[in-house]
Every structure is written in structure tokens, then in C-alpha cells.
PDB file of C-alpha atoms in Angstrom:
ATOM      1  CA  UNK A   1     -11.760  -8.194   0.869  1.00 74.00           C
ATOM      2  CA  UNK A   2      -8.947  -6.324  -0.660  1.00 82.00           C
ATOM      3  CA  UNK A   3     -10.718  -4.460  -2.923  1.00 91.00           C
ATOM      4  CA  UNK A   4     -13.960  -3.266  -0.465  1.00 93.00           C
ATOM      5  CA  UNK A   5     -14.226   0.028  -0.493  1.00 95.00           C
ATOM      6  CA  UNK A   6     -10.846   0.981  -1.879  1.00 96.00           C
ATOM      7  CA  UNK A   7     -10.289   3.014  -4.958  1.00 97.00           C
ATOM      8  CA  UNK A   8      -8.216   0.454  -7.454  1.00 97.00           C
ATOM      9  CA  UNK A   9      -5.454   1.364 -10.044  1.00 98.00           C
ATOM     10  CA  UNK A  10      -5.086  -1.222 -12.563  1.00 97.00           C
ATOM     11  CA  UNK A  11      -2.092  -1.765 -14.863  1.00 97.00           C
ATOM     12  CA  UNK A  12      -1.666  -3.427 -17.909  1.00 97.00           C
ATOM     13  CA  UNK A  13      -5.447  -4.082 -17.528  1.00 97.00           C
ATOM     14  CA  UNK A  14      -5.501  -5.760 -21.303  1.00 95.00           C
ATOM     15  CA  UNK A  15      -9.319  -6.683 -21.545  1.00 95.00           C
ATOM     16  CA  UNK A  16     -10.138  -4.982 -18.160  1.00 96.00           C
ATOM     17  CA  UNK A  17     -11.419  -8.234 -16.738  1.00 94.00           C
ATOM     18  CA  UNK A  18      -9.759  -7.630 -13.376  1.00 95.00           C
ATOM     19  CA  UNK A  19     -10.958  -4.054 -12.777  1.00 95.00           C
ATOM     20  CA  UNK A  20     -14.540  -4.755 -13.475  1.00 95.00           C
ATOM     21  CA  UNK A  21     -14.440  -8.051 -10.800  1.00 94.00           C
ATOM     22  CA  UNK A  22     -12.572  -5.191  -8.426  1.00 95.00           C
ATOM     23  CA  UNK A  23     -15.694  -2.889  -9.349  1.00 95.00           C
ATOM     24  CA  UNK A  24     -18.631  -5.665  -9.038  1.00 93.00           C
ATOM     25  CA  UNK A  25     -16.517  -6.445  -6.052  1.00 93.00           C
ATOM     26  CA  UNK A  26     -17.084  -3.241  -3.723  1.00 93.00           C
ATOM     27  CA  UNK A  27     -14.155  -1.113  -5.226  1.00 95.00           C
ATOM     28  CA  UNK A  28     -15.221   2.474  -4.928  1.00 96.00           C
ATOM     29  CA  UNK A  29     -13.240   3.491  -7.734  1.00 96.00           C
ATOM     30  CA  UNK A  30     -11.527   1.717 -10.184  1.00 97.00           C
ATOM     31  CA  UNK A  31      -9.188   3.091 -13.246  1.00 98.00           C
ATOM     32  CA  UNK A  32      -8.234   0.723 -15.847  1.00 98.00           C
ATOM     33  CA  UNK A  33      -5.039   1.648 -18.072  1.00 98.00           C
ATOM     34  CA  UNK A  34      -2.799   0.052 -20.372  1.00 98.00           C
ATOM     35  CA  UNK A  35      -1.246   0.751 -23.675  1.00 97.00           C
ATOM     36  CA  UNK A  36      -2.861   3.653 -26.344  1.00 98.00           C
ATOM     37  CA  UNK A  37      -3.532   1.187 -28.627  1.00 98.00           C
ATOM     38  CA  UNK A  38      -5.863  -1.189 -26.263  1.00 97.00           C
ATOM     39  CA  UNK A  39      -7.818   1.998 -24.899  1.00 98.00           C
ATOM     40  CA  UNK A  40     -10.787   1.244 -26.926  1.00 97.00           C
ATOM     41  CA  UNK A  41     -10.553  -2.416 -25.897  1.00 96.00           C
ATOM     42  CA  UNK A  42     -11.014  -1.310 -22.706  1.00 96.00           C
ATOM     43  CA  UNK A  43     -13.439   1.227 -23.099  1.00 97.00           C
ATOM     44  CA  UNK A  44     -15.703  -1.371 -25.328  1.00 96.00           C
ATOM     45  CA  UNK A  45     -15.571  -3.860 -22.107  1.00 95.00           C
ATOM     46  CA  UNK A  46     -16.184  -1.435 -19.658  1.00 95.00           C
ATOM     47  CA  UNK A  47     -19.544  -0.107 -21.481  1.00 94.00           C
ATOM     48  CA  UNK A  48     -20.388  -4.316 -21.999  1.00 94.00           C
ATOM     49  CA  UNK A  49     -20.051  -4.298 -18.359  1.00 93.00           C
ATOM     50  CA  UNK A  50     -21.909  -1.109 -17.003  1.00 89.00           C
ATOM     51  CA  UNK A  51     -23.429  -3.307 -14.186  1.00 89.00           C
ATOM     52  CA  UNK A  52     -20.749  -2.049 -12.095  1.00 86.00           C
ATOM     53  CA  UNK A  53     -22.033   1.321 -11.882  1.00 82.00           C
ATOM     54  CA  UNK A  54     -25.110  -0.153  -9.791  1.00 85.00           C
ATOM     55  CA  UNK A  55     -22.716  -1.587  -7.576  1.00 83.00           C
ATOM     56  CA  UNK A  56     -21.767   2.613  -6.730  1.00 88.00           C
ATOM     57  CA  UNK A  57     -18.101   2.223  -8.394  1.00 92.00           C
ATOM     58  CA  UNK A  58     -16.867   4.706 -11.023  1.00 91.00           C
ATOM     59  CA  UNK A  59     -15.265   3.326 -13.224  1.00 95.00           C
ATOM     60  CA  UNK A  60     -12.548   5.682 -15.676  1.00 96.00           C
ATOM     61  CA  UNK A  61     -10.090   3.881 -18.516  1.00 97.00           C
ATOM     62  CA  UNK A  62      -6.712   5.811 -19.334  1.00 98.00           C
ATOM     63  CA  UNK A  63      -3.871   5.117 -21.426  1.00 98.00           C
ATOM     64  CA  UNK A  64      -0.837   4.853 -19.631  1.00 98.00           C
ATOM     65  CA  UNK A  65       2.705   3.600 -20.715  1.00 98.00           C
ATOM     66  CA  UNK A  66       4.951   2.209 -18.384  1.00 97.00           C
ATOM     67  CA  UNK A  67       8.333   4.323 -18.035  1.00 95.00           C
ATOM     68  CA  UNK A  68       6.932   6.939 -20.341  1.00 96.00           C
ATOM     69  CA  UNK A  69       3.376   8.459 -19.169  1.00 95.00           C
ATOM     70  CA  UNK A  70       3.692  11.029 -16.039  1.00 96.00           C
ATOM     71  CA  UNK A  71       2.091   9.292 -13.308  1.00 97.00           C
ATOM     72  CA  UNK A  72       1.593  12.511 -11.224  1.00 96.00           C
ATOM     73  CA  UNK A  73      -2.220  12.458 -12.399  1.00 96.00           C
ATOM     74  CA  UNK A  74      -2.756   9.153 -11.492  1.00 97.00           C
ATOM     75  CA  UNK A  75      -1.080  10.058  -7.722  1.00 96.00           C
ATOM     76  CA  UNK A  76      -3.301  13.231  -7.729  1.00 94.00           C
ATOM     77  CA  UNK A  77      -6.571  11.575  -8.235  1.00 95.00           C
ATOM     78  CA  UNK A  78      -5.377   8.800  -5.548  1.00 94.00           C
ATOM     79  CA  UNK A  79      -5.453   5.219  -5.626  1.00 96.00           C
ATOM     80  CA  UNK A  80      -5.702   2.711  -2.563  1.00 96.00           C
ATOM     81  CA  UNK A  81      -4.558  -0.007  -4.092  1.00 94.00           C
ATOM     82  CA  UNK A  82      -2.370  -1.322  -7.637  1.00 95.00           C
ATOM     83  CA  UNK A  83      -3.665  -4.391  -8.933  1.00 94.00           C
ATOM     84  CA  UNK A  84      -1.202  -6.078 -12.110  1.00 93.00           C
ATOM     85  CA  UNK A  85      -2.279  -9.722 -12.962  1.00 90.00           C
ATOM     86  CA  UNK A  86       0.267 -11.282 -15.548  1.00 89.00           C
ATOM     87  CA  UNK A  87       1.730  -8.518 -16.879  1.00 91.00           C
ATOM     88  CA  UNK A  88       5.804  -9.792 -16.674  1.00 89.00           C
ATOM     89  CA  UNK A  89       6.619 -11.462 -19.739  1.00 87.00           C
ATOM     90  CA  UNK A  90      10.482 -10.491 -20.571  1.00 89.00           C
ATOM     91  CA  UNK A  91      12.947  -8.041 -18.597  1.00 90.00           C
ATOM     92  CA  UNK A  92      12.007  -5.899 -20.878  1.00 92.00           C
ATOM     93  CA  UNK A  93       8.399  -5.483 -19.585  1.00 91.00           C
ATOM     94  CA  UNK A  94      10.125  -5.335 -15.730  1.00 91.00           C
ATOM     95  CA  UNK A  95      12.669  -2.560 -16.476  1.00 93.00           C
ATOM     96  CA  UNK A  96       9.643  -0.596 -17.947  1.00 95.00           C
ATOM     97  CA  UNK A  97       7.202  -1.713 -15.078  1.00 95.00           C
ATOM     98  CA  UNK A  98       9.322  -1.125 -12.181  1.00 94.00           C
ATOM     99  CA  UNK A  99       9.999   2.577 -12.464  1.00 95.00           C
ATOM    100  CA  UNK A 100       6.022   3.077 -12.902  1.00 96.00           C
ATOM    101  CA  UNK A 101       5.107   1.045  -9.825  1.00 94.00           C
ATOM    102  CA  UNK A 102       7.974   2.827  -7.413  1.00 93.00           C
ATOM    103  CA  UNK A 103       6.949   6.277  -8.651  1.00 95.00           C
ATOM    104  CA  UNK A 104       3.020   5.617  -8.674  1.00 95.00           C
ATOM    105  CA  UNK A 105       3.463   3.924  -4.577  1.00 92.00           C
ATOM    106  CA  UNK A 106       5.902   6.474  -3.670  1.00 91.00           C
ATOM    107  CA  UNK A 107       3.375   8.788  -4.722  1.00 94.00           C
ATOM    108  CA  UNK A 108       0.568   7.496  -2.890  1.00 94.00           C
ATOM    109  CA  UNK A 109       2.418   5.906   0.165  1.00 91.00           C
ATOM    110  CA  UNK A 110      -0.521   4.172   1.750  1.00 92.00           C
ATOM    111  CA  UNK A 111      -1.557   2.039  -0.884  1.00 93.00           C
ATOM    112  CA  UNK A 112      -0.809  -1.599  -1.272  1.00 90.00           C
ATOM    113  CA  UNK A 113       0.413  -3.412  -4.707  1.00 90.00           C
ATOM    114  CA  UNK A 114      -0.520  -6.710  -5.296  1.00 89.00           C
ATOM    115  CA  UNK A 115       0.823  -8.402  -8.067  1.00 88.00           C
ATOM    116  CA  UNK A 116      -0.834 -11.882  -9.739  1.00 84.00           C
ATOM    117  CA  UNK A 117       1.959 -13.464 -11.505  1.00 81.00           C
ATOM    118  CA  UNK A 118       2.682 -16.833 -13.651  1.00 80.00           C
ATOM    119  CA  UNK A 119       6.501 -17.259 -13.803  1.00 77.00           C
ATOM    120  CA  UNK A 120       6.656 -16.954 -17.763  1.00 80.00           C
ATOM    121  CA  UNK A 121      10.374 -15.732 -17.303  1.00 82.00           C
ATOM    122  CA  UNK A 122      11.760 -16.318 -13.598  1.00 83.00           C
ATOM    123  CA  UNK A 123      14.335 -13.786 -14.161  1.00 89.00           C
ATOM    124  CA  UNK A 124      12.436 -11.191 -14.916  1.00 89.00           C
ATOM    125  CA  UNK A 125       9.993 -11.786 -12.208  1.00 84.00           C
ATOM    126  CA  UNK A 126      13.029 -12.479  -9.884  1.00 86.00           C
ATOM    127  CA  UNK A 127      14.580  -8.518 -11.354  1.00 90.00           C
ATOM    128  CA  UNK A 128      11.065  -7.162 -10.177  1.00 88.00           C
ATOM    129  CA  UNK A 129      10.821  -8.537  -6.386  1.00 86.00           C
ATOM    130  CA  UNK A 130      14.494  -7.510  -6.011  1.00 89.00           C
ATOM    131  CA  UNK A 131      13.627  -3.900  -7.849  1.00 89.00           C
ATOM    132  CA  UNK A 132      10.518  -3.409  -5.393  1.00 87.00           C
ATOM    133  CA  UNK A 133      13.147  -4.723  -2.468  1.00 87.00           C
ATOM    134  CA  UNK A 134      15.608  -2.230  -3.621  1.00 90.00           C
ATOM    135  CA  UNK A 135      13.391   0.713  -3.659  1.00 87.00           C
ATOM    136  CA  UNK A 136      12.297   0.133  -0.332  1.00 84.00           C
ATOM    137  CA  UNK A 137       8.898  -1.429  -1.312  1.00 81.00           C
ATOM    138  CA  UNK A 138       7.985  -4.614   0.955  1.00 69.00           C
ATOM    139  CA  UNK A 139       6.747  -7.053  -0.401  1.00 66.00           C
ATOM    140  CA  UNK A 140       5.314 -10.422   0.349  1.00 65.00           C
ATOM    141  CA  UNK A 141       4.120 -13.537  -0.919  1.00 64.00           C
ATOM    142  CA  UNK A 142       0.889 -14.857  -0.077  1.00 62.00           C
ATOM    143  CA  UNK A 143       0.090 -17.544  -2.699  1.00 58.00           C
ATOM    144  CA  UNK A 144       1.831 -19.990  -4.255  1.00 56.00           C
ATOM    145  CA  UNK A 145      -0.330 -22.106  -6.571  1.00 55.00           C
ATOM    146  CA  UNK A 146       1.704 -25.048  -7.954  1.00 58.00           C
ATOM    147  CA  UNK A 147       5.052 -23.335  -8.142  1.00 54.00           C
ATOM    148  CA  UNK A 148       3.887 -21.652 -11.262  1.00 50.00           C
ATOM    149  CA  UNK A 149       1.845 -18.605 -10.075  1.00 50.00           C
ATOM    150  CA  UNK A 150       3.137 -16.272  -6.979  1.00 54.00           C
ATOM    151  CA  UNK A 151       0.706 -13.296  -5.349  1.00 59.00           C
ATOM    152  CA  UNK A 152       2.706 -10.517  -3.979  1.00 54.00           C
ATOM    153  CA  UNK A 153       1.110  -8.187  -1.867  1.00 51.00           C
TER     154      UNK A 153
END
């Protein structure tokens, strides 16, 4: 139901798994991204996959770093919705992340984030609810799952 009709921004998409259930799942568009170095990853999975296409979604992979890659493009083609699953390791990986998501939904002010997340490092998830507070960025959680994996949205 999120993901109906919505065009979908993925980061840190990894093997893409999550943007091609968002496509098969009624996404109009979905763009997968993550590091250089796992573009072809992602473009290998996303031909494995071309299914998706007869569901009507378009689906486009692009390399994007967090804290580093201008996100203006991303803003310009428009996005309805982020989608991150796992993606907070280390504070390292949240001080690079959070810049990327404020810019990216302060860019596109009516989309949504929502964030799948096992607590691998509770501070650094902790650093990344309080950036998102900070920057003005409500957020809420919707699932807890065994007080290991939190849903914000």
C-alpha cells in the first residue's frame, strides 16, 4: 500500500531486492542506487528480474554516494517516496546518510521516508532519529518486531 502508484527512491539498495518487490508491487517508478562499485550488482539483478516492467514500472539503477553525490538530479526527476532497509551499521554510515536523506526530502517535500532498520548499533540509529528530529523531519515508528527491528515512516 505504500508503494502503489508512487515513484520509489531506494538507498543503499545492495542487491536491489527491495526496489524490485516496490516495482512488482505497483511502484510506478522505482530508482535503485548505492555505491559505484555495486552498480553492476544492481544492474545484473534488475535485468534477472525484468518481470517488473510488465507490471508498467520503470525501473533506472544509479550510483549514488551518501554525503558526496549531488542529489539535485535525483530531486529533479522526483521521487514519492525513500525506501532504506538496513543500511545503519556504524555512526559512520549515519553521519554520511543523514545529510543525503535531509537534502533529498527537503528537496522533494511531499515524499515520505521509511526506514527498515535492525538495531546493529543503537547509537547510531539513535544519532539518525534525533538527526531527522533535528532537521525538522517527523518521524514515526510503526513497527517494532521483537525489540530488534524498528520501521520509521
Amino acid at each position: 500500500r505504500h508503494v502503489k502508484g508512487k515513484r520509489v527512491l531506494e538507498l543503499g539498495s545492495g542487491t536491489g531486492l527491495l526496489g524490485i518487490v516496490a516495482a512488482a508491487s505497483g511502484a510506478s517508478a522505482v530508482t535503485l542506487t548505492d555505491l559505484p562499485s555495486i552498480i553492476g550488482l544492481l544492474k545484473s539483478n534488475v535485468a534477472r528480474n525484468s518481470f517488473v516492467q510488465h507490471f508498467g514500472c520503470a525501473v533506472k539503477v544509479a550510483p549514488l554516494v551518501w554525503n558526496e553525490t549531488d542529489v539535485e538530479p535525483f530531486v529533479t526527476a522526483g521521487f514519492d517516496l525513500v525506501v532504506c532497509a538496513d543500511v545503519v551499521y556504524q555512526q559512520t554510515h549515519t553521519e554520511a546518510l543523514l545529510p543525503t536523506l535531509v537534502d533529498l526530502l527537503r528537496g522533494c517535500p511531499d515524499a515520505k521516508l521509511l526506514i527498515a532498520q535492525e538495531r546493529h548499533e543503537p547509537v547510531a540509529w539513535g544519532t539518525l532519529k534525533a538527526g531527522l528530529r533535528k532537521a525538522g523531519l517527523s518521524s514515526q515508528e510503526v513497527v517494532q518486531s521483537g525489540g530488534r527491528i524498528e520501521v520509521l515512516l
